[in-house]
């Protein structure tokens, strides 16, 4: 009987004090992750000229590799991952590197033109970029090897050749001038012609 009484008392207490006031309020807002992109093989990337930002040109969405991370905008938010095809997590702001990426980079890629010059972009395997990005940036690889693949006119080297061909004569020894009397301008210690 005592057990019955205690059970009734406990049930009455629960009814008087709602359970919601005893439990903590838990509200969570989930940020959905971008949809998975399926690649038939690991993607090749290109380096965007004058940056060390690598872009995947063969998909319809922007996917970049920069500073050891894969980056992807989706629905107004940015996501990053250590892998190109999984593990995306929300990034709180627009990454700094993105300010260096021109909005028309895909058109430039398709037209093989950069700043009005021919662009011979190099396709780089994903694994090679992930292994070498740090060394390439430290050693300024793209500037040293091929100027990002952009074929710019070589005005500077041509002008240097022209300067060497047409350089003014070097300083010459001063010439001796003679006065009206046939004396040298250095004190007249020279002999005169006798007839």
mmCIF file of C-alpha atoms in Angstrom:
data_model
loop_
_atom_site.group_PDB
_atom_site.id
_atom_site.type_symbol
_atom_site.label_atom_id
_atom_site.label_comp_id
_atom_site.label_asym_id
_atom_site.label_seq_id
_atom_site.Cartn_x
_atom_site.Cartn_y
_atom_site.Cartn_z
ATOM 1 C CA UNK A 1 0.000 0.000 0.000
ATOM 2 C CA UNK A 2 2.843 2.369 0.825
ATOM 3 C CA UNK A 3 4.318 1.765 -2.635
ATOM 4 C CA UNK A 4 0.972 2.572 -4.204
ATOM 5 C CA UNK A 5 0.747 5.813 -2.201
ATOM 6 C CA UNK A 6 4.290 6.927 -3.116
ATOM 7 C CA UNK A 7 3.667 6.174 -6.809
ATOM 8 C CA UNK A 8 0.480 8.279 -6.750
ATOM 9 C CA UNK A 9 2.291 11.103 -4.977
ATOM 10 C CA UNK A 10 5.084 11.082 -7.581
ATOM 11 C CA UNK A 11 2.577 11.057 -10.454
ATOM 12 C CA UNK A 12 0.698 13.972 -8.886
ATOM 13 C CA UNK A 13 3.922 15.981 -8.554
ATOM 14 C CA UNK A 14 4.770 15.450 -12.188
ATOM 15 C CA UNK A 15 1.301 16.586 -13.233
ATOM 16 C CA UNK A 16 1.471 19.721 -11.085
ATOM 17 C CA UNK A 17 4.974 20.717 -12.267
ATOM 18 C CA UNK A 18 5.210 20.231 -16.044
ATOM 19 C CA UNK A 19 8.135 18.219 -17.331
ATOM 20 C CA UNK A 20 9.184 21.035 -19.658
ATOM 21 C CA UNK A 21 10.052 23.247 -16.684
ATOM 22 C CA UNK A 22 12.301 20.524 -15.316
ATOM 23 C CA UNK A 23 14.061 19.803 -18.589
ATOM 24 C CA UNK A 24 16.465 22.291 -20.149
ATOM 25 C CA UNK A 25 15.419 23.949 -23.370
ATOM 26 C CA UNK A 26 17.460 22.632 -26.301
ATOM 27 C CA UNK A 27 17.241 24.555 -29.564
ATOM 28 C CA UNK A 28 19.710 23.786 -32.307
ATOM 29 C CA UNK A 29 20.010 25.293 -35.741
ATOM 30 C CA UNK A 30 21.782 22.997 -38.148
ATOM 31 C CA UNK A 31 23.717 24.259 -41.119
ATOM 32 C CA UNK A 32 23.305 21.873 -43.963
ATOM 33 C CA UNK A 33 26.412 20.655 -45.733
ATOM 34 C CA UNK A 34 26.926 21.050 -49.460
ATOM 35 C CA UNK A 35 25.892 18.132 -51.637
ATOM 36 C CA UNK A 36 28.494 15.523 -52.441
ATOM 37 C CA UNK A 37 30.193 15.806 -55.818
ATOM 38 C CA UNK A 38 31.156 12.476 -57.273
ATOM 39 C CA UNK A 39 34.407 12.384 -59.216
ATOM 40 C CA UNK A 40 35.260 9.511 -61.532
ATOM 41 C CA UNK A 41 38.939 10.102 -60.653
ATOM 42 C CA UNK A 42 40.762 12.546 -58.380
ATOM 43 C CA UNK A 43 40.395 15.986 -59.975
ATOM 44 C CA UNK A 44 43.122 17.871 -61.759
ATOM 45 C CA UNK A 45 43.557 21.516 -60.863
ATOM 46 C CA UNK A 46 45.024 24.633 -62.419
ATOM 47 C CA UNK A 47 46.845 27.434 -60.628
ATOM 48 C CA UNK A 48 45.194 30.846 -60.902
ATOM 49 C CA UNK A 49 47.883 33.279 -62.174
ATOM 50 C CA UNK A 50 49.491 35.601 -59.624
ATOM 51 C CA UNK A 51 48.122 33.542 -56.717
ATOM 52 C CA UNK A 52 48.822 30.204 -55.145
ATOM 53 C CA UNK A 53 45.148 29.301 -55.403
ATOM 54 C CA UNK A 54 44.371 26.116 -57.317
ATOM 55 C CA UNK A 55 40.956 25.629 -58.916
ATOM 56 C CA UNK A 56 39.126 22.539 -60.164
ATOM 57 C CA UNK A 57 38.024 23.609 -63.653
ATOM 58 C CA UNK A 58 36.027 20.547 -64.731
ATOM 59 C CA UNK A 59 33.043 20.807 -62.377
ATOM 60 C CA UNK A 60 30.166 23.272 -62.474
ATOM 61 C CA UNK A 61 30.783 24.594 -58.950
ATOM 62 C CA UNK A 62 33.753 26.386 -57.499
ATOM 63 C CA UNK A 63 36.186 24.138 -55.644
ATOM 64 C CA UNK A 64 39.565 25.564 -54.709
ATOM 65 C CA UNK A 65 42.677 24.278 -53.010
ATOM 66 C CA UNK A 66 44.644 26.779 -50.940
ATOM 67 C CA UNK A 67 47.036 26.504 -48.016
ATOM 68 C CA UNK A 68 46.409 22.793 -47.450
ATOM 69 C CA UNK A 69 42.606 22.992 -47.519
ATOM 70 C CA UNK A 70 39.933 22.347 -50.123
ATOM 71 C CA UNK A 71 37.409 25.204 -50.205
ATOM 72 C CA UNK A 72 33.886 25.405 -51.548
ATOM 73 C CA UNK A 73 31.171 28.062 -51.478
ATOM 74 C CA UNK A 74 27.589 26.853 -51.320
ATOM 75 C CA UNK A 75 24.328 28.729 -50.678
ATOM 76 C CA UNK A 76 26.111 31.861 -49.459
ATOM 77 C CA UNK A 77 28.377 30.014 -47.016
ATOM 78 C CA UNK A 78 31.913 28.656 -47.236
ATOM 79 C CA UNK A 79 33.035 25.141 -46.422
ATOM 80 C CA UNK A 80 36.459 23.572 -46.167
ATOM 81 C CA UNK A 81 37.912 20.094 -45.913
ATOM 82 C CA UNK A 82 41.228 18.270 -46.016
ATOM 83 C CA UNK A 83 39.724 16.094 -48.775
ATOM 84 C CA UNK A 84 38.267 17.191 -52.101
ATOM 85 C CA UNK A 85 35.273 14.831 -51.895
ATOM 86 C CA UNK A 86 34.260 14.547 -48.231
ATOM 87 C CA UNK A 87 34.585 15.937 -44.723
ATOM 88 C CA UNK A 88 33.231 19.434 -45.454
ATOM 89 C CA UNK A 89 32.718 21.685 -42.447
ATOM 90 C CA UNK A 90 31.258 25.162 -42.268
ATOM 91 C CA UNK A 91 33.750 28.051 -42.296
ATOM 92 C CA UNK A 92 32.548 31.211 -40.555
ATOM 93 C CA UNK A 93 33.620 33.771 -43.176
ATOM 94 C CA UNK A 94 34.821 34.236 -46.740
ATOM 95 C CA UNK A 95 38.425 32.992 -46.889
ATOM 96 C CA UNK A 96 41.034 35.695 -47.552
ATOM 97 C CA UNK A 97 42.446 34.019 -50.669
ATOM 98 C CA UNK A 98 39.109 34.422 -52.459
ATOM 99 C CA UNK A 99 39.660 38.171 -52.854
ATOM 100 C CA UNK A 100 42.528 37.330 -55.260
ATOM 101 C CA UNK A 101 40.407 35.079 -57.491
ATOM 102 C CA UNK A 102 38.861 36.959 -60.444
ATOM 103 C CA UNK A 103 35.179 36.253 -60.969
ATOM 104 C CA UNK A 104 35.783 35.440 -64.644
ATOM 105 C CA UNK A 105 38.498 32.849 -64.107
ATOM 106 C CA UNK A 106 36.399 30.119 -65.765
ATOM 107 C CA UNK A 107 36.008 32.186 -68.942
ATOM 108 C CA UNK A 108 39.747 32.837 -68.949
ATOM 109 C CA UNK A 109 40.355 29.114 -68.550
ATOM 110 C CA UNK A 110 38.007 28.236 -71.409
ATOM 111 C CA UNK A 111 39.459 30.937 -73.719
ATOM 112 C CA UNK A 112 43.057 30.198 -72.665
ATOM 113 C CA UNK A 113 43.580 33.951 -72.116
ATOM 114 C CA UNK A 114 44.730 35.875 -69.045
ATOM 115 C CA UNK A 115 44.903 39.692 -68.984
ATOM 116 C CA UNK A 116 44.709 39.671 -72.790
ATOM 117 C CA UNK A 117 47.630 37.250 -73.185
ATOM 118 C CA UNK A 118 47.755 33.591 -74.115
ATOM 119 C CA UNK A 119 47.427 31.376 -71.056
ATOM 120 C CA UNK A 120 49.007 27.936 -71.313
ATOM 121 C CA UNK A 121 47.639 26.657 -68.032
ATOM 122 C CA UNK A 122 49.067 23.457 -66.687
ATOM 123 C CA UNK A 123 46.760 20.737 -65.378
ATOM 124 C CA UNK A 124 48.116 19.394 -62.109
ATOM 125 C CA UNK A 125 47.012 16.132 -60.449
ATOM 126 C CA UNK A 126 45.313 16.609 -57.097
ATOM 127 C CA UNK A 127 47.835 14.448 -55.252
ATOM 128 C CA UNK A 128 50.788 16.434 -56.618
ATOM 129 C CA UNK A 129 49.274 19.715 -55.413
ATOM 130 C CA UNK A 130 48.558 18.340 -51.959
ATOM 131 C CA UNK A 131 52.125 17.077 -51.624
ATOM 132 C CA UNK A 132 53.937 20.119 -53.050
ATOM 133 C CA UNK A 133 51.849 23.247 -52.404
ATOM 134 C CA UNK A 134 53.933 24.395 -49.436
ATOM 135 C CA UNK A 135 57.306 23.970 -51.201
ATOM 136 C CA UNK A 136 55.996 25.593 -54.376
ATOM 137 C CA UNK A 137 54.812 28.651 -52.478
ATOM 138 C CA UNK A 138 57.995 28.921 -50.409
ATOM 139 C CA UNK A 139 60.267 28.632 -53.481
ATOM 140 C CA UNK A 140 58.007 30.835 -55.662
ATOM 141 C CA UNK A 141 57.741 27.919 -58.094
ATOM 142 C CA UNK A 142 55.215 29.425 -60.518
ATOM 143 C CA UNK A 143 57.010 32.744 -60.926
ATOM 144 C CA UNK A 144 60.373 31.073 -61.535
ATOM 145 C CA UNK A 145 59.348 28.289 -63.879
ATOM 146 C CA UNK A 146 56.811 29.624 -66.300
ATOM 147 C CA UNK A 147 55.250 32.861 -65.151
ATOM 148 C CA UNK A 148 51.966 31.069 -64.337
ATOM 149 C CA UNK A 149 51.733 29.895 -67.960
ATOM 150 C CA UNK A 150 50.833 33.384 -69.198
ATOM 151 C CA UNK A 151 52.736 34.323 -72.367
ATOM 152 C CA UNK A 152 53.598 37.984 -71.898
ATOM 153 C CA UNK A 153 55.634 39.969 -74.416
ATOM 154 C CA UNK A 154 59.309 40.171 -73.571
ATOM 155 C CA UNK A 155 59.741 43.904 -73.999
ATOM 156 C CA UNK A 156 62.222 44.166 -71.175
ATOM 157 C CA UNK A 157 64.678 41.622 -72.524
ATOM 158 C CA UNK A 158 64.453 43.086 -76.034
ATOM 159 C CA UNK A 159 65.082 46.621 -74.779
ATOM 160 C CA UNK A 160 68.173 45.426 -72.919
ATOM 161 C CA UNK A 161 69.581 43.967 -76.152
ATOM 162 C CA UNK A 162 68.908 47.227 -77.971
ATOM 163 C CA UNK A 163 70.652 49.188 -75.226
ATOM 164 C CA UNK A 164 73.743 47.005 -75.543
ATOM 165 C CA UNK A 165 73.865 47.410 -79.334
ATOM 166 C CA UNK A 166 73.420 51.179 -79.269
ATOM 167 C CA UNK A 167 75.072 52.115 -76.019
ATOM 168 C CA UNK A 168 76.809 55.509 -76.010
ATOM 169 C CA UNK A 169 80.611 55.484 -76.274
ATOM 170 C CA UNK A 170 82.510 55.189 -73.044
ATOM 171 C CA UNK A 171 84.314 58.212 -71.630
ATOM 172 C CA UNK A 172 87.307 59.136 -73.798
ATOM 173 C CA UNK A 173 90.563 60.665 -72.697
ATOM 174 C CA UNK A 174 90.440 64.477 -72.813
ATOM 175 C CA UNK A 175 91.800 65.967 -76.004
ATOM 176 C CA UNK A 176 94.583 68.541 -76.042
ATOM 177 C CA UNK A 177 93.617 71.860 -77.471
ATOM 178 C CA UNK A 178 96.154 74.317 -78.883
ATOM 179 C CA UNK A 179 96.013 78.063 -78.661
ATOM 180 C CA UNK A 180 96.428 80.424 -81.587
ATOM 181 C CA UNK A 181 100.146 80.426 -81.051
ATOM 182 C CA UNK A 182 100.472 76.684 -81.565
ATOM 183 C CA UNK A 183 101.055 76.048 -77.894
ATOM 184 C CA UNK A 184 99.347 73.319 -76.074
ATOM 185 C CA UNK A 185 96.742 74.189 -73.519
ATOM 186 C CA UNK A 186 98.893 72.418 -70.908
ATOM 187 C CA UNK A 187 101.638 75.022 -70.526
ATOM 188 C CA UNK A 188 103.382 75.235 -73.888
ATOM 189 C CA UNK A 189 106.108 72.716 -73.345
ATOM 190 C CA UNK A 190 105.871 71.387 -76.902
ATOM 191 C CA UNK A 191 108.245 72.111 -79.771
ATOM 192 C CA UNK A 192 107.255 74.357 -82.634
ATOM 193 C CA UNK A 193 107.655 73.410 -86.240
ATOM 194 C CA UNK A 194 110.607 75.159 -87.874
ATOM 195 C CA UNK A 195 110.853 75.915 -91.515
#
